[in-house]
Coordinates of C-alpha atoms in Angstrom, one line a residue:
Chain A
M1 CA 0.0 0.0 0.0
I2 CA 1.2 3.5 -0.8
E3 CA 0.1 6.4 1.4
L4 CA 0.4 10.1 0.6
K5 CA 0.1 12.4 3.6
N6 CA -0.5 16.1 2.9
I7 CA 2.1 16.2 0.1
S8 CA 2.8 19.6 -1.5
K9 CA 5.1 20.7 -4.3
S10 CA 5.8 24.0 -5.9
F11 CA 8.1 25.1 -8.7
A12 CA 9.3 28.7 -8.9
G13 CA 6.7 29.8 -6.4
R14 CA 3.8 28.2 -8.3
D15 CA 2.0 25.5 -6.3
I16 CA 1.7 22.3 -8.4
L17 CA 0.5 20.0 -5.6
K18 CA -1.4 21.2 -2.6
N19 CA -1.8 19.0 0.5
V20 CA -2.7 15.8 -1.3
T21 CA -3.7 12.9 1.0
T22 CA -4.7 9.5 -0.3
T23 CA -3.9 5.8 -0.3
F24 CA -3.4 3.3 -3.0
Q25 CA -4.3 -0.3 -2.3
P26 CA -2.5 -3.5 -3.6
G27 CA -4.3 -5.6 -6.2
H28 CA -6.2 -2.5 -7.4
V29 CA -5.8 -0.3 -10.4
N30 CA -5.7 3.2 -9.0
L31 CA -6.4 5.9 -11.6
V32 CA -5.3 9.5 -11.3
I33 CA -7.3 11.7 -13.7
G34 CA -7.3 15.4 -14.3
G35 CA -6.8 18.0 -17.0
S36 CA -3.4 19.0 -18.4
G37 CA -1.4 20.8 -15.8
S38 CA -3.4 19.5 -12.9
G39 CA -0.3 17.9 -11.3
K40 CA -0.8 14.2 -12.2
T41 CA 2.7 13.7 -13.6
V42 CA 4.4 15.7 -10.8
M43 CA 2.5 13.6 -8.2
M44 CA 3.7 10.4 -9.8
K45 CA 7.3 11.7 -10.1
C46 CA 7.1 12.6 -6.4
M47 CA 5.8 9.2 -5.5
V48 CA 8.7 7.5 -7.3
G49 CA 11.3 10.0 -6.0
L50 CA 12.2 11.7 -9.3
V51 CA 10.9 14.9 -7.8
E52 CA 11.3 15.8 -4.1
I53 CA 8.2 16.9 -2.2
D54 CA 8.3 20.2 -0.3
K55 CA 6.0 19.1 2.5
G56 CA 4.2 15.9 3.7
E57 CA 5.1 12.3 3.7
I58 CA 5.1 9.3 1.2
L59 CA 5.0 5.8 2.7
Y60 CA 5.4 2.4 1.1
D61 CA 3.8 -0.3 3.2
G62 CA 4.2 2.0 6.3
K63 CA 7.8 2.8 5.6
V64 CA 8.7 6.4 4.9
F65 CA 10.1 6.9 1.4
S66 CA 10.2 10.7 1.1
G67 CA 13.3 12.4 2.3
L68 CA 15.5 9.4 2.0
N69 CA 18.8 9.6 0.3
R70 CA 19.7 7.6 -2.9
K71 CA 21.2 4.7 -0.9
D72 CA 18.3 4.3 1.5
R73 CA 15.8 4.4 -1.4
K74 CA 17.5 1.6 -3.3
P75 CA 15.5 -1.2 -1.7
F76 CA 12.2 0.6 -2.5
R77 CA 13.2 1.3 -6.0
Q78 CA 13.8 -2.4 -6.7
E79 CA 10.1 -2.9 -5.9
I80 CA 9.0 -0.2 -8.3
G81 CA 8.2 -0.6 -12.0
M82 CA 7.3 2.3 -14.2
V83 CA 5.9 2.7 -17.6
F84 CA 6.6 6.1 -19.1
Q85 CA 4.4 8.1 -21.5
G86 CA 6.8 7.5 -24.4
G87 CA 8.0 4.0 -23.2
A88 CA 11.5 5.3 -22.4
L89 CA 13.1 2.1 -23.9
F90 CA 16.8 2.2 -24.3
D91 CA 17.5 2.9 -28.0
S92 CA 20.9 1.2 -28.1
F93 CA 19.5 -2.1 -26.8
T94 CA 17.3 -4.7 -28.4
V95 CA 13.8 -5.5 -27.0
E96 CA 15.3 -8.5 -25.1
Q97 CA 18.2 -6.4 -23.7
N98 CA 15.7 -3.8 -22.6
V99 CA 13.6 -6.3 -20.7
M100 CA 16.7 -8.1 -19.3
F101 CA 18.3 -4.9 -18.2
P102 CA 16.9 -4.7 -14.6
L103 CA 17.6 -8.4 -14.2
N104 CA 21.2 -7.9 -15.3
M105 CA 21.7 -5.0 -12.8
F106 CA 20.1 -6.4 -9.7
T107 CA 19.8 -10.2 -9.9
T108 CA 22.3 -13.1 -9.8
M109 CA 20.1 -15.1 -12.3
S110 CA 21.9 -17.2 -14.9
L111 CA 21.6 -16.1 -18.6
E112 CA 19.1 -19.0 -19.2
E113 CA 17.0 -17.9 -16.2
K114 CA 17.0 -14.3 -17.4
R115 CA 16.0 -15.4 -21.0
D116 CA 13.2 -17.4 -19.6
R117 CA 12.0 -14.5 -17.5
V118 CA 12.2 -12.1 -20.5
N119 CA 10.3 -14.5 -22.7
F120 CA 7.7 -15.0 -20.0
C121 CA 7.2 -11.2 -19.6
L122 CA 7.1 -10.6 -23.4
N123 CA 4.6 -13.4 -23.8
R124 CA 2.6 -12.0 -20.9
V125 CA 2.2 -8.7 -22.9
N126 CA 1.4 -10.7 -26.0
L127 CA 4.6 -10.1 -27.9
V128 CA 6.4 -12.9 -29.7
N129 CA 9.4 -13.0 -32.0
V130 CA 10.4 -9.4 -31.1
N131 CA 13.4 -10.2 -28.9
K132 CA 16.0 -9.2 -31.4
L133 CA 14.2 -6.1 -32.7
S134 CA 15.3 -2.6 -31.9
P135 CA 12.8 -0.2 -30.2
T136 CA 12.9 1.9 -33.3
E137 CA 11.3 -1.0 -35.3
L138 CA 8.3 -1.2 -33.0
S139 CA 4.9 0.5 -33.2
G140 CA 3.7 2.8 -30.4
G141 CA 1.5 0.0 -28.9
M142 CA 4.4 -2.5 -29.0
K143 CA 6.7 0.0 -27.4
K144 CA 4.3 0.4 -24.5
R145 CA 3.9 -3.4 -24.1
V146 CA 7.7 -3.8 -24.1
A147 CA 7.8 -1.0 -21.4
I148 CA 5.3 -3.0 -19.4
A149 CA 7.3 -6.2 -19.8
R150 CA 10.5 -4.4 -18.6
A151 CA 8.6 -2.9 -15.7
I152 CA 7.2 -6.3 -14.5
A153 CA 10.4 -8.3 -15.2
P154 CA 12.0 -7.8 -11.7
K155 CA 8.6 -8.7 -10.1
P156 CA 7.8 -5.3 -8.6
Q157 CA 5.2 -4.6 -5.9
Y158 CA 4.3 -1.2 -7.3
L159 CA 3.5 -0.4 -10.9
F160 CA 3.3 3.2 -12.1
C161 CA 2.0 4.1 -15.5
D162 CA 2.1 7.7 -16.8
E163 CA -0.6 8.0 -19.5
P164 CA 0.0 4.6 -21.0
N165 CA -2.6 5.2 -23.7
S166 CA -1.4 8.5 -25.0
G167 CA -0.9 8.4 -28.7
L168 CA -2.5 5.0 -29.1
D169 CA -5.6 4.0 -31.2
P170 CA -8.7 3.0 -29.1
Q171 CA -8.3 -0.7 -29.7
T172 CA -4.6 -0.7 -28.7
S173 CA -5.6 1.4 -25.7
I174 CA -8.0 -1.2 -24.6
V175 CA -5.3 -3.9 -24.9
I176 CA -2.9 -1.9 -22.8
D177 CA -5.7 -1.2 -20.2
N178 CA -6.6 -4.8 -20.0
L179 CA -3.0 -5.8 -19.6
I180 CA -2.5 -3.4 -16.7
K181 CA -5.6 -4.7 -15.0
E182 CA -4.7 -8.4 -15.5
I183 CA -1.1 -7.9 -14.3
T184 CA -2.2 -5.9 -11.3
E185 CA -4.7 -8.6 -10.2
E186 CA -2.4 -11.6 -11.2
F187 CA 0.6 -10.4 -9.2
S188 CA -1.3 -8.4 -6.6
I189 CA 0.6 -5.2 -7.5
T190 CA -0.3 -1.7 -6.4
A191 CA -0.9 0.0 -9.7
I192 CA -1.2 3.7 -10.1
V193 CA -2.1 5.0 -13.6
N194 CA -2.3 8.6 -14.8
T195 CA -4.7 8.9 -17.6
H196 CA -6.9 11.2 -19.6
D197 CA -8.7 8.3 -21.2
M198 CA -12.3 8.0 -20.0
N199 CA -12.5 4.5 -21.4
S200 CA -9.7 3.5 -19.0
V201 CA -11.8 4.9 -16.1
V202 CA -14.8 2.8 -17.1
E203 CA -12.8 -0.3 -18.0
I204 CA -10.1 -0.7 -15.3
G205 CA -10.5 1.9 -12.6
D206 CA -10.9 0.3 -9.2
K207 CA -10.3 3.6 -7.5
I208 CA -10.3 7.0 -9.1
I209 CA -8.6 10.2 -7.9
Y210 CA -9.4 13.5 -9.6
L211 CA -6.8 16.2 -9.4
Y212 CA -7.9 19.8 -10.0
K213 CA -5.4 22.6 -10.0
G214 CA -3.0 20.6 -7.8
E215 CA -5.6 19.5 -5.2
K216 CA -7.3 16.2 -4.7
W217 CA -10.8 17.3 -5.7
W218 CA -12.5 13.9 -5.6
E219 CA -11.9 10.2 -5.0
G220 CA -14.1 7.2 -5.3
S221 CA -15.0 4.2 -7.4
M222 CA -16.1 3.9 -11.1
D223 CA -19.8 3.7 -10.0
D224 CA -19.4 6.8 -7.8
I225 CA -17.9 8.9 -10.6
L226 CA -20.9 8.4 -12.9
R227 CA -23.3 9.6 -10.1
T228 CA -21.2 12.5 -8.7
D229 CA -22.6 16.0 -8.7
N230 CA -19.1 17.5 -8.4
K231 CA -19.2 20.2 -11.1
E232 CA -15.5 20.3 -12.0
L233 CA -15.3 16.5 -12.2
N234 CA -18.5 16.4 -14.3
D235 CA -17.1 19.1 -16.6
F236 CA -14.0 17.0 -17.0
I237 CA -15.4 13.5 -17.6
F238 CA -18.4 14.5 -19.6
A239 CA -16.6 17.0 -21.8
S240 CA -17.0 14.9 -25.0
K241 CA -20.4 14.2 -26.6
L242 CA -19.6 10.5 -26.5
A243 CA -19.0 10.6 -22.7
K244 CA -22.2 12.4 -22.1
G245 CA -24.0 9.2 -23.2
M246 CA -22.4 7.4 -20.2
K247 CA -24.1 9.6 -17.6
R248 CA -26.7 7.9 -15.6
Chain B
M1 CA 22.4 40.3 -19.2
S2 CA 24.1 42.1 -16.4
P3 CA 27.6 41.0 -15.2
L4 CA 26.1 39.9 -11.9
V5 CA 23.6 37.6 -13.6
I6 CA 26.4 36.2 -15.9
T7 CA 28.6 35.6 -12.8
M8 CA 25.7 33.9 -10.9
N9 CA 24.9 31.8 -13.9
W10 CA 28.5 30.8 -14.3
L11 CA 28.8 29.9 -10.5
F12 CA 25.6 27.9 -10.7
H13 CA 27.0 25.8 -13.5
L14 CA 30.3 25.4 -11.9
G15 CA 28.7 24.2 -8.6
R16 CA 26.3 21.9 -10.4
Y17 CA 29.3 20.5 -12.5
W18 CA 31.2 19.6 -9.3
I19 CA 28.1 17.9 -7.8
F20 CA 27.7 16.0 -11.0
I21 CA 31.3 14.8 -10.9
K22 CA 30.9 13.8 -7.2
E23 CA 27.9 11.7 -8.1
L24 CA 30.0 9.7 -10.6
I25 CA 32.3 8.4 -8.0
I26 CA 30.4 5.5 -6.5
K27 CA 30.7 1.8 -6.1
P28 CA 29.2 0.3 -9.4
E29 CA 25.9 -1.6 -9.0
K30 CA 27.4 -4.4 -11.0
F31 CA 31.1 -4.3 -12.1
S32 CA 30.5 -6.5 -15.2
I33 CA 27.9 -4.1 -16.6
Y34 CA 30.3 -1.1 -16.2
W35 CA 33.1 -3.1 -17.8
K36 CA 31.0 -3.9 -20.9
Q37 CA 30.1 -0.2 -21.2
F38 CA 33.8 0.7 -20.8
L39 CA 34.9 -1.7 -23.6
R40 CA 32.1 -0.4 -25.8
E41 CA 33.3 3.2 -25.3
L42 CA 36.9 2.2 -25.9
D43 CA 35.8 0.9 -29.3
N44 CA 33.7 4.0 -30.0
F45 CA 36.4 6.6 -29.0
G46 CA 39.4 4.7 -30.3
Y47 CA 38.6 2.7 -33.4
G48 CA 35.7 5.0 -34.2
S49 CA 38.0 8.1 -34.3
L50 CA 40.9 6.6 -36.2
G51 CA 39.7 7.6 -39.6
I52 CA 39.3 11.3 -38.9
V53 CA 42.4 11.4 -36.7
A54 CA 44.5 9.7 -39.5
L55 CA 43.2 12.0 -42.2
T56 CA 43.7 15.2 -40.1
S57 CA 47.1 14.2 -38.9
V58 CA 48.6 13.3 -42.3
F59 CA 47.4 16.6 -43.8
M60 CA 48.4 18.6 -40.7
G61 CA 52.0 17.2 -40.9
A62 CA 52.1 17.9 -44.7
V63 CA 51.1 21.5 -44.3
I64 CA 53.5 22.1 -41.4
T65 CA 56.4 20.7 -43.4
I66 CA 55.7 22.7 -46.6
Q67 CA 55.0 25.9 -44.7
T68 CA 58.2 25.6 -42.7
V69 CA 60.2 25.1 -45.8
Y70 CA 58.4 28.0 -47.4
N71 CA 59.3 30.3 -44.5
L72 CA 62.9 29.0 -44.2
V73 CA 64.6 31.7 -46.3
N74 CA 68.0 31.9 -44.4
P75 CA 70.5 29.8 -46.4
L76 CA 72.6 29.3 -43.1
V77 CA 69.8 27.2 -41.5
P78 CA 70.1 23.6 -42.6
L79 CA 67.1 22.0 -44.3
S80 CA 67.1 19.3 -41.6
A81 CA 65.6 22.0 -39.3
V82 CA 62.4 21.5 -41.1
G83 CA 62.2 18.0 -39.6
I84 CA 62.9 19.4 -36.1
V85 CA 60.2 22.0 -36.4
A86 CA 57.7 19.6 -37.8
R87 CA 58.4 17.0 -35.1
D88 CA 58.3 19.4 -32.2
S89 CA 55.2 21.2 -33.5
I90 CA 53.4 18.0 -34.0
I91 CA 54.4 16.3 -30.7
L92 CA 54.1 19.4 -28.5
E93 CA 51.0 21.1 -29.9
F94 CA 49.3 19.9 -33.0
S95 CA 48.7 16.3 -32.1
P96 CA 47.5 16.7 -28.5
T97 CA 45.7 20.0 -28.9
M98 CA 44.4 19.9 -32.4
M99 CA 43.4 16.3 -32.2
S100 CA 41.6 17.0 -29.0
L101 CA 39.7 19.8 -30.6
V102 CA 38.8 17.5 -33.5
L103 CA 37.7 14.8 -30.9
A104 CA 35.8 17.4 -29.0
G105 CA 33.8 18.0 -32.2
K106 CA 33.3 14.4 -32.9
I107 CA 33.0 12.7 -29.5
G108 CA 31.9 15.7 -27.4
S109 CA 28.8 16.3 -29.6
S110 CA 28.0 12.6 -29.7
I111 CA 28.2 12.3 -25.9
A112 CA 26.0 15.4 -25.4
S113 CA 23.4 14.4 -27.9
E114 CA 23.3 10.7 -26.8
I115 CA 22.8 11.6 -23.1
G116 CA 20.6 14.6 -23.9
T117 CA 18.3 12.5 -26.0
M118 CA 18.1 9.9 -23.2
R119 CA 17.2 12.8 -20.8
V120 CA 14.4 14.2 -23.0
T121 CA 13.0 10.7 -23.8
E122 CA 12.9 9.9 -20.1
Q123 CA 15.4 7.0 -20.4
I124 CA 17.5 8.6 -17.7
D125 CA 14.4 8.7 -15.4
A126 CA 13.8 5.0 -16.2
L127 CA 17.4 4.2 -15.0
E128 CA 16.8 6.3 -11.8
I129 CA 13.5 4.5 -11.1
M130 CA 15.3 1.2 -11.3
G131 CA 17.7 2.4 -8.6
I132 CA 20.7 2.9 -10.9
N133 CA 22.9 5.9 -10.5
S134 CA 22.3 7.2 -14.0
S135 CA 25.2 9.6 -14.2
A136 CA 27.7 7.0 -13.1
Y137 CA 26.3 4.3 -15.3
L138 CA 26.2 6.6 -18.4
V139 CA 29.2 8.9 -17.8
L140 CA 31.9 7.1 -15.8
P141 CA 32.7 4.4 -18.4
K142 CA 33.0 7.2 -21.0
I143 CA 35.5 9.2 -18.9
L144 CA 37.6 6.2 -18.1
A145 CA 37.6 5.0 -21.7
A146 CA 38.5 8.5 -23.0
I147 CA 41.3 8.8 -20.5
C148 CA 42.7 5.4 -21.5
I149 CA 42.3 5.6 -25.3
F150 CA 43.0 9.2 -26.2
P151 CA 46.8 8.9 -25.5
F152 CA 47.0 6.0 -27.9
V153 CA 45.0 8.0 -30.5
V154 CA 47.3 11.0 -30.1
V155 CA 50.5 8.9 -30.3
I156 CA 49.1 7.5 -33.6
S157 CA 48.4 11.0 -34.7
M158 CA 52.0 12.0 -33.9
F159 CA 53.4 9.2 -36.1
L160 CA 51.0 9.9 -38.9
G161 CA 51.7 13.7 -38.7
I162 CA 55.4 13.2 -39.0
F163 CA 54.9 10.6 -41.7
G164 CA 52.6 13.0 -43.6
G165 CA 55.3 15.8 -43.4
W166 CA 57.9 13.4 -44.9
I167 CA 55.6 12.3 -47.7
A168 CA 54.6 15.9 -48.6
G169 CA 58.1 17.3 -48.3
V170 CA 59.7 14.6 -50.4
A171 CA 56.8 14.5 -53.0
A172 CA 56.9 18.2 -53.4
G173 CA 60.7 18.1 -53.8
V174 CA 61.2 20.8 -51.2
I175 CA 63.3 18.6 -48.8
S176 CA 65.2 15.4 -49.2
S177 CA 64.2 12.2 -47.3
A178 CA 67.6 12.2 -45.7
D179 CA 67.3 15.8 -44.4
Y180 CA 63.8 15.2 -43.0
I181 CA 64.7 12.0 -41.3
S182 CA 67.9 13.5 -39.9
G183 CA 65.9 16.4 -38.6
I184 CA 63.2 14.4 -36.8
Q185 CA 66.0 12.5 -35.0
D186 CA 68.0 15.5 -34.0
G187 CA 67.8 16.8 -30.4
F188 CA 64.8 14.7 -29.6
V189 CA 63.5 15.3 -26.0
P190 CA 61.5 12.3 -24.7
F191 CA 59.8 14.4 -22.0
N192 CA 57.9 16.2 -24.8
I193 CA 56.0 13.0 -25.4
I194 CA 55.1 12.7 -21.7
F195 CA 54.1 16.4 -21.7
A196 CA 51.8 15.8 -24.7
L197 CA 50.2 12.8 -23.0
I198 CA 49.6 14.7 -19.8
K199 CA 47.8 17.3 -21.9
T200 CA 45.9 14.7 -23.8
T201 CA 44.6 13.0 -20.6
T202 CA 43.5 16.4 -19.3
F203 CA 41.7 17.2 -22.5
A204 CA 40.0 13.7 -22.5
Y205 CA 38.6 14.4 -19.1
I206 CA 37.4 17.9 -20.1
I207 CA 35.7 16.7 -23.3
T208 CA 33.9 13.8 -21.7
T209 CA 32.8 15.5 -18.5
V210 CA 31.8 18.8 -20.1
S211 CA 29.9 17.1 -22.8
A212 CA 28.2 14.7 -20.5
Y213 CA 27.3 17.5 -18.2
Q214 CA 25.7 19.4 -21.1
G215 CA 23.7 16.4 -22.1
Y216 CA 22.7 15.3 -18.7
Y217 CA 21.0 18.6 -17.8
T218 CA 19.2 19.0 -21.1
E219 CA 15.6 20.2 -20.7
G220 CA 13.1 20.3 -23.4
G221 CA 13.2 18.5 -26.8
A222 CA 15.1 18.1 -30.0
L223 CA 16.0 21.8 -30.2
E224 CA 17.6 21.7 -26.7
V225 CA 19.5 18.5 -27.5
G226 CA 21.0 20.3 -30.5
K227 CA 21.9 23.3 -28.3
S228 CA 23.5 21.0 -25.7
S229 CA 25.5 19.4 -28.4
T230 CA 26.8 22.7 -29.7
N231 CA 27.5 24.0 -26.1
A232 CA 29.4 20.8 -25.4
V233 CA 31.8 21.4 -28.4
V234 CA 32.1 25.1 -27.7
Y235 CA 32.8 24.9 -24.0
S236 CA 35.1 21.9 -24.4
S237 CA 37.1 23.7 -27.1
I238 CA 37.4 26.8 -25.0
L239 CA 38.5 24.8 -21.9
I240 CA 41.0 22.8 -24.0
L241 CA 42.6 26.1 -25.2
I242 CA 42.7 27.5 -21.7
F243 CA 44.2 24.4 -20.1
D244 CA 46.6 24.1 -23.0
Y245 CA 48.1 27.4 -22.0
V246 CA 47.9 26.6 -18.3
L247 CA 49.7 23.3 -18.6
T248 CA 52.3 24.6 -21.0
Q249 CA 53.0 27.5 -18.5
L250 CA 53.1 25.1 -15.5
I251 CA 55.2 22.3 -17.0
L252 CA 57.4 23.7 -19.7
T253 CA 58.5 27.0 -18.1

């Protein structure tokens, strides 16, 4: 479980996150939604330690993560997998080397064991015969799937996905959403997903947090979100004509 | 920009550069991975630079020899002096400094754009998330490889420069082979080679760290990666020239 306790962050005097408090449960897909500039990505970067918070506390399974130095964070980091918006695959490596990279760095597995694990992870994201390809030879959806495979290769307890559907067609988005959902439940991972995609909210959101101007404006389940009378949230989720049809 | 802002900006970069260097000195996560990176960079910096170094060195030696002959108007000075001038110019200055400037252009821009692209495409963030010291993983093997391989490249450049001078001088008929060879053997000071290698090692460190620093702190997109790459070459070249003077003053006088 990940707990955020009153975390705040500002850049150059501008408040990006204001006293955000929430929890993320294991085995659940926790969605963070909000408009552009609402603080979703900054919140995720704070949670993984890429950005330091100004105030508050971040806890992983009751252990304080915020404020630790690089050395003390290492055990936490090895439990974290992250899927970046653009995939962030290493260009100079093949698909296999990308997925094997965290195993090379932090395990004592033999080459055979590592290859088995890589093949398992690639199969799990429905990719076959891509081991020797370079990331530049992959489509956007395939890159995201390789990124997911790399993130789950070291068997993390926490999976962070920053807008995993951005730039993907609706069908591929559903495939990626379903993968995240299945992997989360299968391995009892705590998954946190930043998204703009309302389809993801409907399909995979166990818990939804809505950020508005850096504040946690609303949180609840998928059923709650369709019934809420929160004006800002309604404006956000029912902005499109298509989404208006979902309102109960 | 006011002088105060320029000074503050300069101090900011100087401070951040030293923090960046401090971060590099760590115990590697896994030695074998760093070793592989080191070997890859040795190949990149050494074998990958031989073509441009050979071409530049041969022509540099040729031009030095012909220009020296052209300027040698006093009939009392023996023609073998051309060999002495060519040898000492190449060993003391042209090979270490000019080759380092060439390598700053080739390797410095490549380091800055490689690391800068990794930064803007979040590959460096991905390394950090995994718990890897990204600066050490990406930069330390490059620094060590450059420090190890640049002296070899510069020694090759010295040989090729002197050889280029001989070929050009003899082919143009401005100096005999015997005069040139006698000149390059006359009054040879072995310490000059050591001095050249000290300079080369310093320049290798400057090129790799300055370029890596520029790349590592790139913010934005493709345009900024290009700017970082240009800055890497410009700042490395300026520092090479400054340190060339400083080292010459310190060691040779």
